[in-house]
Short mmCIF file of C-alpha atoms in Angstrom, two decimals:
data_model
loop_
_atom_site.label_atom_id
_atom_site.label_comp_id
_atom_site.label_asym_id
_atom_site.label_seq_id
_atom_site.Cartn_x
_atom_site.Cartn_y
_atom_site.Cartn_z
CA MET A 36 75.51 -13.76 -48.44
CA SER A 37 72.45 -11.52 -48.09
CA SER A 38 70.98 -10.00 -51.17
CA PRO A 39 70.76 -6.22 -51.33
CA ALA A 40 67.06 -6.40 -50.80
CA SER A 41 67.49 -8.22 -47.54
CA ALA A 42 70.35 -6.13 -46.18
CA PRO A 43 69.53 -5.04 -42.64
CA PRO A 44 68.50 -1.42 -42.05
CA ALA A 45 70.27 0.93 -39.67
CA PRO A 46 69.58 0.09 -35.99
CA ALA A 47 67.65 3.34 -35.43
CA SER A 48 65.43 2.63 -38.45
CA LEU A 49 64.78 -0.95 -37.35
CA LYS A 50 63.87 0.17 -33.84
CA ARG A 51 61.39 2.67 -35.26
CA ILE A 52 59.83 -0.07 -37.41
CA VAL A 53 59.62 -2.41 -34.42
CA ALA A 54 58.03 0.36 -32.34
CA ALA A 55 55.45 1.08 -35.04
CA SER A 56 54.50 -2.59 -35.32
CA LEU A 57 54.45 -3.08 -31.55
CA ILE A 58 52.33 -0.02 -30.75
CA GLY A 59 49.86 -0.72 -33.54
CA THR A 60 49.59 -4.38 -32.59
CA THR A 61 49.15 -3.48 -28.91
CA ILE A 62 46.23 -1.22 -29.77
CA GLU A 63 44.59 -3.84 -31.97
CA TRP A 64 44.95 -6.54 -29.32
CA TYR A 65 43.74 -4.12 -26.64
CA ASP A 66 40.55 -3.71 -28.64
CA PHE A 67 40.17 -7.44 -29.23
CA PHE A 68 40.94 -8.58 -25.66
CA LEU A 69 38.83 -5.83 -24.13
CA TYR A 70 35.83 -7.46 -25.73
CA GLY A 71 36.83 -10.87 -24.33
CA SER A 72 37.16 -9.54 -20.78
CA ALA A 73 33.89 -7.64 -21.02
CA ALA A 74 32.21 -10.77 -22.41
CA ALA A 75 33.27 -12.68 -19.30
CA LEU A 76 32.33 -9.91 -16.83
CA VAL A 77 29.35 -7.82 -17.97
CA PHE A 78 28.07 -8.54 -21.48
CA ASN A 79 26.01 -11.50 -20.26
CA ARG A 80 23.91 -9.12 -18.12
CA LEU A 81 23.84 -6.17 -20.53
CA PHE A 82 23.07 -7.95 -23.79
CA PHE A 83 21.61 -11.34 -22.72
CA PRO A 84 19.70 -10.54 -19.52
CA ASP A 85 16.94 -13.11 -19.98
CA SER A 86 19.32 -16.08 -19.68
CA ASP A 87 20.57 -17.69 -16.51
CA PRO A 88 24.12 -16.49 -15.62
CA LEU A 89 26.08 -19.41 -17.12
CA VAL A 90 23.92 -19.54 -20.26
CA GLY A 91 24.29 -15.78 -20.59
CA THR A 92 28.05 -16.21 -20.37
CA LEU A 93 27.91 -18.88 -23.08
CA LEU A 94 25.94 -16.54 -25.36
CA SER A 95 28.36 -13.74 -24.58
CA PHE A 96 31.33 -15.94 -25.50
CA LEU A 97 29.48 -16.94 -28.66
CA THR A 98 29.57 -13.32 -29.85
CA TYR A 99 33.24 -13.34 -28.80
CA ALA A 100 33.82 -16.36 -31.06
CA VAL A 101 32.12 -14.62 -33.97
CA GLY A 102 35.10 -12.27 -34.18
CA PHE A 103 37.31 -15.24 -34.89
CA ALA A 104 35.01 -16.38 -37.69
CA ALA A 105 35.73 -13.13 -39.54
CA ARG A 106 39.48 -13.42 -39.16
CA PRO A 107 40.00 -15.84 -42.11
CA LEU A 108 38.14 -13.42 -44.38
CA GLY A 109 40.39 -10.63 -43.13
CA ALA A 110 43.42 -12.84 -43.76
CA LEU A 111 42.32 -13.48 -47.37
CA VAL A 112 41.49 -9.86 -48.20
CA PHE A 113 44.39 -8.20 -46.39
CA GLY A 114 46.80 -10.93 -47.48
CA HIS A 115 45.83 -10.49 -51.14
CA TYR A 116 46.22 -6.72 -51.16
CA GLY A 117 49.16 -6.76 -48.77
CA ASP A 118 51.07 -8.98 -51.21
CA ARG A 119 50.00 -6.80 -54.14
CA LEU A 120 50.19 -3.26 -52.70
CA GLY A 121 52.43 -3.51 -49.66
CA ARG A 122 52.34 -4.19 -45.93
CA LYS A 123 52.16 -0.60 -44.67
CA LYS A 124 48.95 0.51 -46.45
CA LEU A 125 47.00 -2.46 -45.19
CA LEU A 126 48.27 -2.05 -41.63
CA VAL A 127 46.93 1.50 -41.53
CA LEU A 128 43.53 0.29 -42.77
CA SER A 129 43.36 -2.53 -40.21
CA LEU A 130 44.09 -0.10 -37.37
CA LEU A 131 41.30 2.26 -38.47
CA LEU A 132 38.77 -0.56 -38.81
CA MET A 133 39.57 -2.10 -35.44
CA GLY A 134 39.62 1.19 -33.56
CA GLY A 135 36.39 2.38 -35.15
CA ALA A 136 34.53 -0.80 -34.26
CA THR A 137 35.78 -0.76 -30.68
CA PHE A 138 34.84 2.90 -30.20
CA ALA A 139 31.36 2.14 -31.56
CA ILE A 140 30.90 -0.69 -29.02
CA GLY A 141 31.48 1.90 -26.29
CA LEU A 142 28.49 3.86 -27.64
CA LEU A 143 26.24 0.84 -28.19
CA PRO A 144 22.79 0.80 -26.50
CA THR A 145 22.18 -2.27 -24.36
CA HIS A 146 19.32 -4.79 -24.36
CA ALA A 147 17.44 -2.66 -21.84
CA SER A 148 17.33 0.22 -24.34
CA ILE A 149 16.71 -1.36 -27.74
CA GLY A 150 15.96 -5.01 -27.02
CA SER A 151 17.22 -7.77 -29.31
CA ALA A 152 18.81 -5.26 -31.69
CA ALA A 153 21.56 -4.70 -29.11
CA PRO A 154 23.19 -8.16 -29.35
CA VAL A 155 22.79 -8.03 -33.15
CA LEU A 156 24.70 -4.75 -33.38
CA LEU A 157 27.27 -6.07 -30.92
CA THR A 158 27.81 -9.10 -33.15
CA VAL A 159 28.23 -6.94 -36.29
CA LEU A 160 30.87 -4.79 -34.60
CA ARG A 161 32.61 -7.93 -33.36
CA LEU A 162 32.75 -9.17 -36.96
CA VAL A 163 34.47 -5.93 -38.00
CA GLN A 164 36.99 -6.39 -35.19
CA GLY A 165 37.74 -9.93 -36.31
CA PHE A 166 38.07 -8.93 -39.95
CA ALA A 167 40.58 -6.21 -39.05
CA LEU A 168 42.63 -8.43 -36.75
CA GLY A 169 42.73 -11.14 -39.41
CA GLY A 170 44.75 -8.76 -41.56
CA GLU A 171 46.72 -7.05 -38.79
CA TRP A 172 48.87 -9.88 -37.46
CA GLY A 173 50.47 -10.97 -40.72
CA GLY A 174 51.32 -7.45 -41.83
CA ALA A 175 52.79 -6.39 -38.49
CA VAL A 176 55.13 -9.34 -38.10
CA LEU A 177 56.17 -9.28 -41.76
CA LEU A 178 57.05 -5.60 -41.67
CA VAL A 179 59.58 -6.34 -38.93
CA SER A 180 60.73 -9.72 -40.28
CA GLU A 181 61.42 -8.31 -43.74
CA HIS A 182 63.40 -5.37 -42.38
CA GLY A 183 65.60 -7.31 -39.97
CA ASP A 184 68.57 -9.56 -40.64
CA ALA A 185 68.42 -13.35 -40.40
CA GLU A 186 70.72 -13.65 -37.39
CA ARG A 187 68.38 -11.78 -35.01
CA ARG A 188 65.07 -12.10 -36.84
CA GLY A 189 63.51 -14.24 -34.11
CA PHE A 190 64.27 -11.57 -31.50
CA TRP A 191 63.10 -8.55 -33.49
CA ALA A 192 60.02 -10.28 -34.92
CA SER A 193 58.97 -11.36 -31.43
CA TRP A 194 58.40 -7.73 -30.43
CA PRO A 195 55.15 -7.34 -32.39
CA GLN A 196 54.11 -10.55 -30.64
CA THR A 197 54.45 -8.75 -27.30
CA GLY A 198 51.55 -6.62 -28.54
CA ALA A 199 49.23 -9.44 -27.46
CA PRO A 200 50.22 -9.45 -23.77
CA ALA A 201 50.65 -5.67 -23.87
CA GLY A 202 47.11 -5.31 -25.21
CA GLN A 203 45.88 -7.83 -22.64
CA LEU A 204 47.77 -5.92 -19.95
CA LEU A 205 46.29 -2.61 -21.03
CA ALA A 206 42.73 -3.93 -21.39
CA THR A 207 42.78 -5.86 -18.13
CA GLY A 208 44.51 -2.99 -16.33
CA VAL A 209 41.88 -0.46 -17.39
CA LEU A 210 39.07 -2.85 -16.41
CA ALA A 211 40.74 -3.69 -13.10
CA ALA A 212 41.13 0.00 -12.28
CA LEU A 213 37.51 0.73 -13.11
CA THR A 214 36.16 -2.22 -11.10
CA ALA A 215 38.30 -1.11 -8.15
CA LEU A 216 37.18 2.53 -8.32
CA LEU A 217 33.53 2.04 -9.20
CA SER A 218 30.70 0.18 -7.56
CA ASP A 219 29.26 -2.82 -9.39
CA ALA A 220 26.20 -0.75 -10.27
CA ALA A 221 28.25 2.12 -11.71
CA PHE A 222 30.54 -0.22 -13.65
CA THR A 223 27.57 -2.09 -15.14
CA SER A 224 25.73 1.16 -15.90
CA TRP A 225 28.45 3.19 -17.63
CA GLY A 226 31.96 2.26 -16.44
CA TRP A 227 32.38 -0.60 -18.88
CA ARG A 228 32.10 1.89 -21.79
CA VAL A 229 35.19 3.91 -20.79
CA PRO A 230 37.88 1.47 -22.03
CA PHE A 231 36.07 1.03 -25.35
CA LEU A 232 35.88 4.80 -25.90
CA LEU A 233 39.54 5.14 -24.93
CA SER A 234 40.38 3.17 -28.07
CA GLY A 235 39.68 6.28 -30.17
CA VAL A 236 42.62 8.11 -28.58
CA LEU A 237 44.90 5.10 -28.88
CA VAL A 238 44.13 4.70 -32.59
CA LEU A 239 45.21 8.27 -33.32
CA VAL A 240 48.55 7.60 -31.61
CA GLY A 241 49.07 4.32 -33.47
CA LEU A 242 48.10 5.85 -36.81
CA TRP A 243 50.63 8.69 -36.42
CA ILE A 244 53.43 6.21 -35.69
CA ARG A 245 52.54 3.75 -38.45
CA LEU A 246 52.44 6.43 -41.11
CA SER A 247 56.06 7.33 -40.26
CA VAL A 248 57.64 4.02 -41.33
CA ASP A 249 58.69 2.79 -44.77
CA GLU A 250 57.66 -0.29 -46.72
CA SER A 251 59.88 -3.37 -46.32
CA PRO A 252 62.88 -3.51 -48.73
CA VAL A 253 62.27 -7.17 -49.55
CA PHE A 254 58.73 -6.42 -50.71
CA LYS A 255 59.78 -3.31 -52.67
CA ALA A 256 62.41 -5.36 -54.54
CA ALA A 257 59.85 -8.06 -55.40
CA LEU A 258 57.34 -5.42 -56.55
CA GLU A 259 59.98 -3.77 -58.78
CA ARG A 260 60.73 -7.13 -60.41
CA ALA A 261 57.03 -7.69 -61.07
CA GLU A 262 56.65 -4.23 -62.64
CA ALA A 263 59.76 -4.81 -64.76
CA ARG A 264 58.35 -8.10 -66.06
CA ARG A 265 55.05 -6.45 -66.97
CA ALA A 266 56.86 -3.61 -68.76
CA ALA A 267 59.07 -6.04 -70.71
CA ALA A 268 56.24 -8.37 -71.73
CA PRO A 269 52.85 -6.63 -71.42
CA GLU A 270 51.17 -9.44 -73.35
CA ALA A 271 52.41 -12.08 -70.86
CA GLU A 272 50.03 -14.10 -68.74
CA ALA A 273 48.73 -12.19 -65.71
CA GLU A 274 50.48 -12.76 -62.41
CA ARG A 275 48.82 -15.40 -60.26
CA THR A 276 46.86 -14.12 -57.29
CA PRO A 277 48.71 -14.62 -53.98
CA LEU A 278 46.13 -17.15 -52.75
CA VAL A 279 46.58 -19.36 -55.83
CA ALA A 280 50.36 -19.10 -55.53
CA VAL A 281 50.22 -20.05 -51.83
CA LEU A 282 48.08 -23.11 -52.51
CA ARG A 283 50.41 -24.17 -55.33
CA HIS A 284 53.79 -23.62 -53.67
CA HIS A 285 53.09 -23.58 -49.92
CA TRP A 286 50.07 -25.75 -49.12
CA ARG A 287 52.18 -27.94 -46.81
CA ASP A 288 53.46 -24.88 -44.93
CA VAL A 289 49.91 -23.57 -44.50
CA LEU A 290 48.86 -26.87 -42.89
CA ILE A 291 51.91 -26.84 -40.61
CA ALA A 292 51.19 -23.26 -39.54
CA MET A 293 47.58 -24.17 -38.78
CA GLY A 294 48.62 -27.14 -36.68
CA ALA A 295 51.26 -25.10 -34.88
CA ARG A 296 48.62 -22.56 -33.90
CA MET A 297 46.27 -25.03 -32.19
CA ALA A 298 47.94 -25.35 -28.77
CA GLU A 299 49.16 -21.76 -28.80
CA ASN A 300 45.72 -20.31 -29.50
CA ILE A 301 43.61 -22.63 -27.34
CA SER A 302 45.87 -22.49 -24.29
CA TYR A 303 46.03 -18.69 -24.41
CA TYR A 304 42.27 -18.16 -24.35
CA VAL A 305 41.73 -20.80 -21.68
CA VAL A 306 44.40 -19.23 -19.47
CA THR A 307 43.37 -15.59 -19.96
CA ALA A 308 39.65 -15.47 -20.92
CA PHE A 309 38.00 -18.63 -19.60
CA ILE A 310 39.88 -18.39 -16.31
CA LEU A 311 37.89 -15.23 -15.49
CA VAL A 312 34.77 -17.40 -15.54
CA TYR A 313 36.28 -20.43 -13.81
CA ALA A 314 37.96 -18.50 -11.01
CA THR A 315 34.83 -16.54 -10.14
CA THR A 316 32.30 -19.38 -10.42
CA SER A 317 34.07 -22.61 -9.50
CA ALA A 318 37.06 -21.50 -7.42
CA GLY A 319 35.21 -18.94 -5.35
CA LEU A 320 37.55 -16.04 -6.15
CA GLY A 321 36.42 -12.46 -6.69
CA LYS A 322 36.30 -10.69 -10.03
CA GLN A 323 39.01 -8.27 -8.93
CA ALA A 324 41.38 -11.08 -7.91
CA ALA A 325 40.94 -12.83 -11.26
CA LEU A 326 41.59 -9.61 -13.20
CA ASN A 327 44.66 -8.80 -11.11
CA ALA A 328 46.12 -12.27 -11.66
CA VAL A 329 45.76 -11.97 -15.45
CA LEU A 330 47.15 -8.44 -15.26
CA ILE A 331 50.35 -9.43 -13.43
CA ALA A 332 50.83 -12.60 -15.49
CA SER A 333 50.45 -10.61 -18.71
CA ALA A 334 53.30 -8.34 -17.60
CA VAL A 335 55.52 -11.40 -17.12
CA HIS A 336 54.35 -12.75 -20.48
CA PHE A 337 55.36 -9.48 -22.15
CA ALA A 338 58.83 -9.68 -20.56
CA VAL A 339 59.63 -13.28 -21.55
CA ILE A 340 58.55 -13.21 -25.20
CA PRO A 341 61.68 -11.40 -26.54
CA GLY A 342 63.82 -13.84 -24.55
CA TRP A 343 62.13 -16.84 -26.18
CA GLY A 344 62.52 -15.11 -29.57
CA ALA A 345 66.24 -14.58 -29.00
CA LEU A 346 66.63 -18.21 -27.93
CA SER A 347 65.02 -19.31 -31.21
CA ASP A 348 67.79 -17.41 -33.03
CA ARG A 349 70.37 -19.50 -31.19
CA ILE A 350 68.88 -23.00 -31.16
CA GLY A 351 66.13 -22.83 -33.81
CA ARG A 352 62.42 -22.11 -34.07
CA ARG A 353 61.28 -25.73 -33.71
CA PRO A 354 62.98 -26.61 -30.39
CA VAL A 355 61.64 -23.49 -28.66
CA TYR A 356 58.16 -24.03 -30.09
CA LEU A 357 58.15 -27.65 -28.91
CA VAL A 358 59.11 -26.61 -25.37
CA GLY A 359 55.99 -24.44 -25.29
CA ALA A 360 53.64 -27.02 -26.81
CA VAL A 361 54.76 -29.86 -24.53
CA GLY A 362 54.86 -27.48 -21.57
CA VAL A 363 51.28 -26.24 -21.80
CA GLY A 364 50.03 -29.79 -22.24
CA LEU A 365 51.82 -30.94 -19.08
CA TRP A 366 50.77 -27.84 -17.14
CA MET A 367 46.99 -28.09 -17.55
CA PHE A 368 46.23 -30.47 -14.65
CA PRO A 369 48.51 -28.56 -12.22
CA PHE A 370 47.02 -25.34 -13.57
CA PHE A 371 43.47 -26.12 -12.49
CA ALA A 372 44.62 -27.84 -9.30
CA LEU A 373 46.30 -24.61 -8.24
CA VAL A 374 43.29 -22.46 -9.14
CA ASP A 375 41.02 -24.80 -7.15
CA GLN A 376 43.04 -24.00 -4.02
CA GLY A 377 41.13 -20.73 -3.93
CA GLY A 378 43.96 -18.35 -3.05
CA PHE A 379 45.16 -15.42 -5.13
CA GLY A 380 48.80 -16.60 -4.99
CA TYR A 381 47.86 -20.01 -6.39
CA LEU A 382 45.83 -18.40 -9.18
CA LEU A 383 48.68 -16.03 -10.03
CA LEU A 384 51.20 -18.88 -10.18
CA ALA A 385 48.92 -20.97 -12.40
CA VAL A 386 48.27 -18.19 -14.92
CA THR A 387 51.87 -16.92 -14.96
CA VAL A 388 53.44 -20.32 -15.67
CA GLY A 389 50.79 -20.96 -18.32
CA LEU A 390 51.62 -17.72 -20.10
CA VAL A 391 55.39 -18.21 -19.85
CA LEU A 392 55.00 -21.58 -21.57
CA HIS A 393 52.64 -20.06 -24.12
CA GLY A 394 55.34 -17.48 -24.89
CA ALA A 395 57.69 -20.24 -26.02
CA MET A 396 55.27 -20.90 -28.88
CA TYR A 397 54.17 -17.36 -29.54
CA ALA A 398 57.63 -15.72 -29.61
CA PRO A 399 59.23 -17.70 -32.49
CA GLN A 400 55.93 -17.95 -34.36
CA ALA A 401 56.34 -14.63 -36.21
CA ALA A 402 59.75 -15.41 -37.70
CA PHE A 403 58.88 -19.12 -38.14
CA PHE A 404 55.79 -18.40 -40.26
CA ALA A 405 57.43 -15.56 -42.21
CA GLU A 406 60.37 -17.80 -43.15
CA MET A 407 58.06 -20.44 -44.63
CA PHE A 408 56.77 -18.32 -47.52
CA ALA A 409 58.09 -16.44 -50.57
CA THR A 410 57.78 -12.64 -50.55
CA ARG A 411 54.87 -12.02 -52.97
CA MET A 412 52.77 -14.65 -51.18
CA ARG A 413 54.10 -14.22 -47.63
CA TYR A 414 51.34 -11.97 -46.28
CA SER A 415 48.68 -14.33 -47.65
CA GLY A 416 50.44 -17.51 -46.55
CA ALA A 417 51.26 -16.42 -43.01
CA SER A 418 47.83 -14.84 -42.49
CA ILE A 419 45.88 -17.78 -43.89
CA GLY A 420 47.83 -20.31 -41.85
CA ALA A 421 47.43 -18.30 -38.65
CA GLN A 422 43.86 -17.07 -38.99
CA PHE A 423 42.15 -20.13 -40.44
CA ALA A 424 43.49 -22.07 -37.47
CA SER A 425 42.01 -19.49 -35.09
CA VAL A 426 38.48 -20.49 -36.17
CA ALA A 427 39.02 -24.01 -34.83
CA ALA A 428 41.32 -22.99 -31.97
CA GLY A 429 40.92 -19.64 -30.24
CA ALA A 430 37.36 -18.91 -31.41
CA PRO A 431 35.58 -21.75 -29.62
CA ALA A 432 38.10 -22.24 -26.78
CA PRO A 433 36.31 -20.19 -24.06
CA LEU A 434 32.96 -21.44 -25.37
CA ILE A 435 34.01 -25.10 -25.30
CA ALA A 436 35.66 -24.73 -21.89
CA THR A 437 32.53 -23.07 -20.45
CA ALA A 438 30.29 -25.74 -21.96
CA LEU A 439 32.49 -28.53 -20.58
CA LEU A 440 32.39 -26.93 -17.14
CA ALA A 441 28.59 -26.61 -17.29
CA GLU A 442 28.19 -30.24 -18.44
CA TYR A 443 30.69 -32.02 -16.17
CA ASP A 444 31.22 -29.53 -13.32
CA SER A 445 34.91 -30.46 -13.49
CA SER A 446 38.12 -29.06 -14.96
CA THR A 447 39.34 -32.50 -16.13
CA PRO A 448 37.65 -32.40 -19.58
CA ILE A 449 39.05 -28.90 -20.11
CA SER A 450 42.57 -30.10 -19.32
CA LEU A 451 42.17 -33.00 -21.76
CA TYR A 452 40.94 -30.56 -24.41
CA VAL A 453 44.11 -28.46 -24.14
CA ILE A 454 46.33 -31.56 -24.03
CA ALA A 455 44.78 -32.82 -27.28
CA ALA A 456 45.57 -29.47 -28.91
CA ALA A 457 49.15 -29.67 -27.62
CA LEU A 458 49.62 -33.10 -29.19
CA LEU A 459 48.38 -31.80 -32.54
CA THR A 460 50.82 -28.89 -32.38
CA VAL A 461 53.73 -31.18 -31.51
CA VAL A 462 52.98 -33.29 -34.59
CA ALA A 463 52.81 -30.21 -36.83
CA VAL A 464 56.09 -28.72 -35.57
CA VAL A 465 57.90 -32.06 -35.81
CA CYS A 466 56.80 -32.26 -39.46
CA ALA A 467 58.14 -28.76 -40.18
CA ARG A 468 61.62 -27.93 -41.43
CA GLU A 469 63.87 -25.66 -39.40
CA THR A 470 63.76 -22.14 -40.90
CA ARG A 471 66.31 -20.27 -38.78
CA ASN A 472 68.83 -18.14 -40.77
CA ARG A 473 66.88 -18.27 -44.03
CA ASP A 474 67.25 -15.28 -46.34
CA LEU A 475 63.69 -14.04 -46.93
CA ALA A 476 64.54 -12.98 -50.49
CA GLU A 477 66.09 -16.30 -51.50
CA GLY A 478 64.09 -18.22 -54.08
CA ASP A 479 61.82 -15.28 -54.92
CA GLU A 480 63.13 -14.70 -58.43
CA GLU A 481 62.88 -18.41 -59.32
CA ARG A 482 59.26 -18.67 -58.15
CA GLU A 483 58.32 -15.42 -59.87
CA ALA A 484 59.83 -16.76 -63.10
CA GLY A 485 57.89 -20.00 -62.76
CA VAL A 486 60.86 -22.17 -61.80
CA PRO A 487 59.76 -24.82 -59.28
CA VAL A 488 61.31 -24.28 -55.84
CA PRO A 489 60.26 -26.84 -53.20
CA ALA A 490 58.53 -24.96 -50.37
CA ASP A 491 60.01 -27.25 -47.73
CA ALA A 492 63.52 -27.47 -49.14
CA GLU A 493 66.48 -26.58 -46.94
CA ARG A 494 67.93 -23.26 -48.03
#
C-alpha cells in the first residue's frame, strides 16, 4: 500500500510536471549538444586556427570534454542543496546558469579577434554549462519520479529522458537549417552564433513553465519529518549531509549507477558527436548529410524512449537495460561498416539503430536510479552516480574516438572501445537488484531515525 506521501497526483497535475521537466531538460540538452555539434563543425577553425584540421578537432573536443569535468561538481552542489531545499529551486537555478552560458558563447569573440583569450573564455563558459547540467539531470527525473506512482514510474520518468534527443533534435535541426541556407563563409562568419543566441528565448519559456509546478510530495513529507525532529530535539546531533549519507547507505548503488552509465554515455557520444567527424573525414559524406542523419535518428530516438520506459514497468528495469547494453556492443562493427558504404541511407540506418538501442538503456535509467536511493539523499545519490561516470564515459568519448581514428586510420579500435564499455555496463546491471514497483517513500523514516536499512534489500 502506498503511503500518503507517495500517492499519485491527479493526471492533469502529473502531465504538467512531466511537461515542465521535459521542456526544461530539452533546453538544457539543446545548449549542451549545440556545443558538441559546433565543436565538430566550426570551433576548430574559429578558436584553434593554427592547428591542422584533425588536431584542431581534437582540441575542440577537448574543450567539449571540459564540460563533463564540471558535471560531478554540479552533481555534488546541486545534489546537496536539492536534498536539503528541494528539487524545484535547484532546477530553476540550473536552467538560468546553462542558458546564460550558452547565450554568452553566441557573443564570444573568436581567435581572430582576441587571440588565445578566445579559447580560454570558451572553456570557462563550457565549465559553467557542465556545472549546470550536472545538477539538472537528477532534479528533473526525480521531480517526475517522486510525483508518479510505482506502476507507471518507468514510463513517466522516461519523458524527461526524451529531453536529450529532443535537445539534440533541436540543436542539430537549427544547425542543419543554417548550413542549408547559408554559404560556408556566412555560417563560419556569423551563422554559427544564431543557435547559441536563440537559447536566451528558450530559457525564458522554460523558466515560466518550471516556476508553475509544485515540489514533490515525497520530498515535502521527508522535509516535514526533519523539521519535526529538529523542533522536538533542538540539541540533537545535526543531520548528516546528503553526501555522507549516500556514502554510508548507498555506496554500492552509486558504483552500480556509474557502471550502468558507461555504455549508455560512450555509445551516445560516439553515435551522435564523433560520427559527424567520421562521416565527413573517413566516409566521404558531406556535413549536411551527417547532420540530417543525426537529425532524423534523433526523432526516432525521441519516439522510442517512452516505449522502452513503459516496457521496463512491465518486465523490469534490468532486462530492458541489458537489451540496450548488449545491443550497442553487438552493433558497433555493423555500425561503422554501414557508414563506410558512403551512402546517406546507410549512415541513417547505422545511427538510427544505434540510438534505438541506446534508448533501451536511457529510458529506464531515470526510474532505475531514483529507486535506488532514499528521499533525503536521492538527488545526491542519483546525480553523483550519473555525473561522476560521465567524466570517464561521455567526456572523453569523442576525444578518444578521434584520437584512435588519427592513430590507426580504422574504426576497429573505436568499435572495441564501445564494446568494452558495454561489457562493463552488463556486469554492473547484473549486479544490481530489480527496483521496479518500489515505493519511493519506503524505508525513509527508518534511515532518518538511524535504523539500518540495507540499500540493496528487496522491498
